[in-house]
Amino acid sequence: MAEHEHGEGCGCSGMDRRSLFGLSAVGAMAVAGFASAASAQVLTAEMRDKLTPEQIVDLILKGNARFVAGKPQPRDWLAEQRGTAGGQHPAAMFLSCVDSRAPVEVICDIGIGQAFNARVAGNAVNDDMLGSMEFATALSGAKVVMVMGHSACGAIKGAIDGARLGNLTLLLARFMNAIDATEYAGARTSKNPEFVDAVGRTHVKMSVQLIRERSPVMRDLEAQKKLLIVGSFYDLKSGRVELV
């Protein structure tokens, strides 16, 4: 998949958005719906369906660029809440971590009804998460599944340390393959932030492949170009999200 730039394109005028994506008038409305303007335009099924998976990924990254620049879209949250009460047509599905510092909707400037978000420590893939993603994509029409890891992940640190605590023990065991698969020449300890992040990135990449392997439903959707499964990584210090 081609590299996506982080820009502020979605904070510009409708004409700029049309020239950016080469969209029709309805397509431009779809972009406006995802990058919600002050009117809190609700994302409809028609608007979402005019967007390609690649355009949705671009919009997510540009929303993050607005967050980093301190220029999120103005929103009328009550209008969005009321406008989506009768139905939802999200464009994307996230699998992200429970870390309180990494709320996808905030860091990617996403409005109500625009994205599903399943959160679990270490953005780990399990049967419940796979079922949730299949609901979001095959049944609800989301066109992107984005696994989002983040820097300084506590779950990754715990797995490196071999931590054991009740039900958390089994969850942390899911990261052992990523630890073993990470090529890193320095200190392989939880006290080394570079190694922790290297494992986190490896885990995201392996999770993307695991989704394809364990979900024929999503694998088939991706083969038909109706879905794009991608990995990303959020840096707590810079606030930036990048594809991995």
Coordinates of C-alpha atoms in Angstrom, one line a residue:
M1 CA 0.0 0.0 0.0
A2 CA 1.3 3.4 -0.9
E3 CA 2.6 5.8 1.8
H4 CA -0.1 8.2 3.0
E5 CA 1.0 11.8 3.8
H6 CA -0.1 13.6 6.9
G7 CA -1.6 16.8 5.8
E8 CA -4.4 19.3 6.7
G9 CA -6.4 18.7 3.5
C10 CA -9.6 17.8 5.3
G11 CA -9.7 21.1 7.1
C12 CA -9.9 23.0 3.9
S13 CA -12.8 24.0 1.6
G14 CA -15.1 21.6 -0.3
M15 CA -13.4 22.6 -3.6
D16 CA -10.0 21.7 -2.1
R17 CA -11.3 18.4 -1.0
R18 CA -12.7 17.7 -4.5
S19 CA -9.4 18.5 -6.1
L20 CA -7.5 16.4 -3.5
F21 CA -9.4 13.2 -4.1
G22 CA -10.8 13.8 -7.6
L23 CA -14.3 13.2 -6.3
S24 CA -17.7 13.8 -7.7
A25 CA -20.0 16.2 -5.9
V26 CA -21.5 13.3 -3.8
G27 CA -17.9 12.1 -3.2
A28 CA -16.9 15.5 -1.9
M29 CA -19.9 15.4 0.4
A30 CA -18.7 12.1 1.7
V31 CA -15.4 13.6 2.6
A32 CA -17.1 16.4 4.3
G33 CA -19.3 14.0 6.2
F34 CA -16.3 12.1 7.5
A35 CA -14.3 15.2 8.2
S36 CA -17.3 16.8 9.9
A37 CA -17.7 20.5 9.5
A38 CA -19.4 22.9 12.0
S39 CA -22.8 21.7 10.8
A40 CA -22.0 18.2 12.2
Q41 CA -23.0 16.6 8.9
V42 CA -23.9 13.0 9.6
L43 CA -22.1 10.3 7.6
T44 CA -24.8 8.5 5.5
A45 CA -24.6 5.1 3.8
E46 CA -24.6 6.9 0.4
M47 CA -21.8 9.2 1.4
R48 CA -19.7 6.4 2.9
D49 CA -20.2 4.2 -0.2
K50 CA -18.8 6.9 -2.4
L51 CA -15.4 6.7 -0.6
T52 CA -12.8 4.0 -1.4
P53 CA -11.0 2.3 1.5
E54 CA -7.8 4.1 0.5
Q55 CA -9.6 7.5 0.8
I56 CA -10.9 6.6 4.2
V57 CA -7.4 5.7 5.4
D58 CA -6.2 9.1 4.1
L59 CA -9.0 10.9 6.0
I60 CA -8.1 9.1 9.2
L61 CA -4.4 10.3 8.8
K62 CA -5.5 13.8 7.9
G63 CA -7.7 13.9 11.0
N64 CA -4.7 13.0 13.1
A65 CA -2.7 15.7 11.4
R66 CA -5.4 18.2 12.5
F67 CA -5.1 16.9 16.0
V68 CA -1.4 17.3 16.0
A69 CA -1.7 20.8 14.7
G70 CA -4.3 21.7 17.3
K71 CA -6.9 22.4 14.6
P72 CA -9.6 19.8 15.1
Q73 CA -12.9 20.3 13.2
P74 CA -15.5 22.2 15.1
R75 CA -18.3 19.9 16.1
D76 CA -21.8 20.0 17.4
W77 CA -21.8 16.8 19.4
L78 CA -25.4 17.0 20.2
A79 CA -26.4 17.3 16.6
E80 CA -24.2 14.3 15.7
Q81 CA -25.7 12.3 18.6
R82 CA -29.2 13.1 17.4
G83 CA -28.4 12.6 13.8
T84 CA -27.1 9.1 14.4
A85 CA -29.7 7.9 16.9
G86 CA -31.8 6.3 14.2
G87 CA -28.9 4.5 12.5
Q88 CA -25.2 4.3 11.9
H89 CA -23.0 4.0 8.8
P90 CA -19.4 4.0 10.1
A91 CA -16.6 4.0 7.5
A92 CA -13.9 2.3 9.6
M93 CA -13.3 -0.2 12.3
F94 CA -10.4 0.2 14.7
L95 CA -8.8 -2.4 17.0
S96 CA -6.9 -0.3 19.5
C97 CA -5.5 -0.4 23.0
V98 CA -7.3 0.4 26.3
D99 CA -4.6 2.9 27.2
S100 CA -6.3 6.1 28.4
R101 CA -3.8 8.2 26.4
A102 CA -4.8 6.8 23.0
P103 CA -8.5 7.4 22.3
V104 CA -8.7 6.9 18.5
E105 CA -11.8 9.2 18.1
V106 CA -9.9 12.1 19.6
I107 CA -6.4 11.6 18.1
C108 CA -7.9 11.1 14.6
D109 CA -10.6 13.8 14.9
I110 CA -13.5 11.4 14.3
G111 CA -17.1 12.2 14.9
I112 CA -20.0 10.2 16.4
G113 CA -21.2 7.5 14.0
Q114 CA -18.1 7.5 11.8
A115 CA -16.1 4.6 13.2
F116 CA -16.3 1.5 15.3
N117 CA -13.6 1.1 17.9
A118 CA -12.9 -2.2 19.7
R119 CA -10.4 -1.7 22.6
V120 CA -8.4 -4.3 24.5
A121 CA -5.1 -4.2 26.2
G122 CA -2.3 -4.3 23.7
N123 CA -4.8 -4.3 20.7
A124 CA -4.8 -8.1 20.8
V125 CA -6.7 -10.1 18.3
N126 CA -9.1 -12.8 19.8
D127 CA -12.3 -14.4 18.7
D128 CA -14.5 -11.8 20.2
M129 CA -12.6 -9.0 18.4
L130 CA -12.7 -10.9 15.1
G131 CA -16.4 -11.3 15.5
S132 CA -16.8 -7.6 16.2
M133 CA -14.8 -6.7 13.1
E134 CA -16.8 -9.1 11.0
F135 CA -20.0 -7.4 12.2
A136 CA -18.5 -3.9 11.5
T137 CA -17.4 -4.8 8.0
A138 CA -19.6 -7.6 6.4
L139 CA -22.8 -6.6 8.1
S140 CA -22.4 -2.8 8.7
G141 CA -20.4 -1.8 5.7
A142 CA -17.1 -0.4 7.2
K143 CA -14.5 -0.3 4.5
V144 CA -11.3 -0.1 6.6
V145 CA -10.0 -2.2 9.5
M146 CA -7.1 -0.4 11.2
V147 CA -5.1 -2.1 14.0
M148 CA -3.6 0.7 16.1
G149 CA -0.7 0.1 18.5
H150 CA 1.0 2.8 20.4
S151 CA 4.4 3.7 22.0
A152 CA 5.2 2.8 25.6
C153 CA 2.5 0.1 25.7
G154 CA 2.1 -1.3 29.2
A155 CA 0.8 -4.6 27.9
I156 CA 3.9 -5.1 25.7
K157 CA 6.1 -4.2 28.7
G158 CA 4.3 -6.7 30.9
A159 CA 4.7 -9.4 28.3
I160 CA 8.4 -8.7 28.0
D161 CA 8.7 -9.0 31.7
G162 CA 6.7 -12.2 31.8
A163 CA 4.2 -10.6 34.2
R164 CA 1.5 -12.9 35.7
L165 CA -1.8 -11.6 37.1
G166 CA -5.1 -13.5 37.0
N167 CA -6.8 -13.3 33.6
L168 CA -4.1 -10.8 32.4
T169 CA -1.6 -13.7 32.2
L170 CA -3.4 -15.3 29.2
L171 CA -3.8 -11.9 27.5
L172 CA -0.1 -11.1 27.8
A173 CA 0.8 -14.5 26.4
R174 CA -0.6 -13.4 23.1
F175 CA 2.4 -11.1 22.6
M176 CA 5.1 -13.6 23.0
N177 CA 5.4 -14.4 19.3
A178 CA 5.8 -10.7 18.5
I179 CA 8.6 -10.5 21.1
D180 CA 10.4 -13.5 19.6
A181 CA 9.9 -12.2 16.0
T182 CA 11.3 -8.7 16.7
E183 CA 14.8 -8.2 15.4
Y184 CA 16.6 -5.8 17.7
A185 CA 20.3 -5.6 18.5
G186 CA 20.0 -3.6 21.7
A187 CA 18.8 -4.4 25.2
R188 CA 15.7 -6.6 24.9
T189 CA 14.1 -5.4 28.1
S190 CA 10.9 -3.5 29.1
K191 CA 13.2 -0.6 30.3
N192 CA 14.4 0.0 26.8
P193 CA 11.7 2.1 25.1
E194 CA 13.0 1.5 21.6
F195 CA 12.7 -2.3 22.1
V196 CA 9.2 -1.9 23.6
D197 CA 8.1 0.1 20.6
A198 CA 9.8 -2.3 18.1
V199 CA 7.8 -5.1 19.6
G200 CA 4.7 -3.0 19.5
R201 CA 5.1 -2.4 15.8
T202 CA 5.9 -6.1 15.1
H203 CA 2.7 -7.0 17.1
V204 CA 0.6 -4.7 14.9
K205 CA 2.0 -6.2 11.7
M206 CA 1.4 -9.7 13.0
S207 CA -2.1 -8.8 14.1
V208 CA -3.0 -7.6 10.6
Q209 CA -1.8 -10.9 9.1
L210 CA -3.7 -12.8 11.9
I211 CA -6.9 -11.1 11.0
R212 CA -6.6 -12.2 7.4
E213 CA -5.7 -15.7 8.4
R214 CA -8.4 -16.2 11.0
S215 CA -11.3 -14.4 9.3
P216 CA -12.2 -15.8 5.8
V217 CA -15.0 -13.2 5.9
M218 CA -12.7 -10.2 6.0
R219 CA -10.1 -11.9 3.8
D220 CA -12.7 -12.3 1.1
L221 CA -13.9 -8.7 1.4
E222 CA -10.3 -7.5 1.1
A223 CA -9.7 -9.7 -2.0
Q224 CA -12.8 -8.1 -3.6
K225 CA -11.3 -4.6 -2.8
K226 CA -14.3 -3.8 -0.6
L227 CA -12.1 -3.7 2.5
L228 CA -8.6 -2.6 3.5
I229 CA -6.9 -4.1 6.5
V230 CA -4.0 -1.9 7.7
G231 CA -1.7 -1.5 10.7
S232 CA -0.8 1.8 12.4
F233 CA 1.2 3.1 15.3
Y234 CA 0.5 6.1 17.6
D235 CA 3.4 7.9 19.2
L236 CA 2.4 9.3 22.6
K237 CA 5.0 12.0 22.6
S238 CA 4.5 13.5 19.1
G239 CA 0.8 12.7 18.8
R240 CA 1.3 11.3 15.3
V241 CA -0.3 8.2 13.8
E242 CA 1.7 6.5 11.0
L243 CA 1.1 3.3 9.0
V244 CA 3.3 0.3 9.7

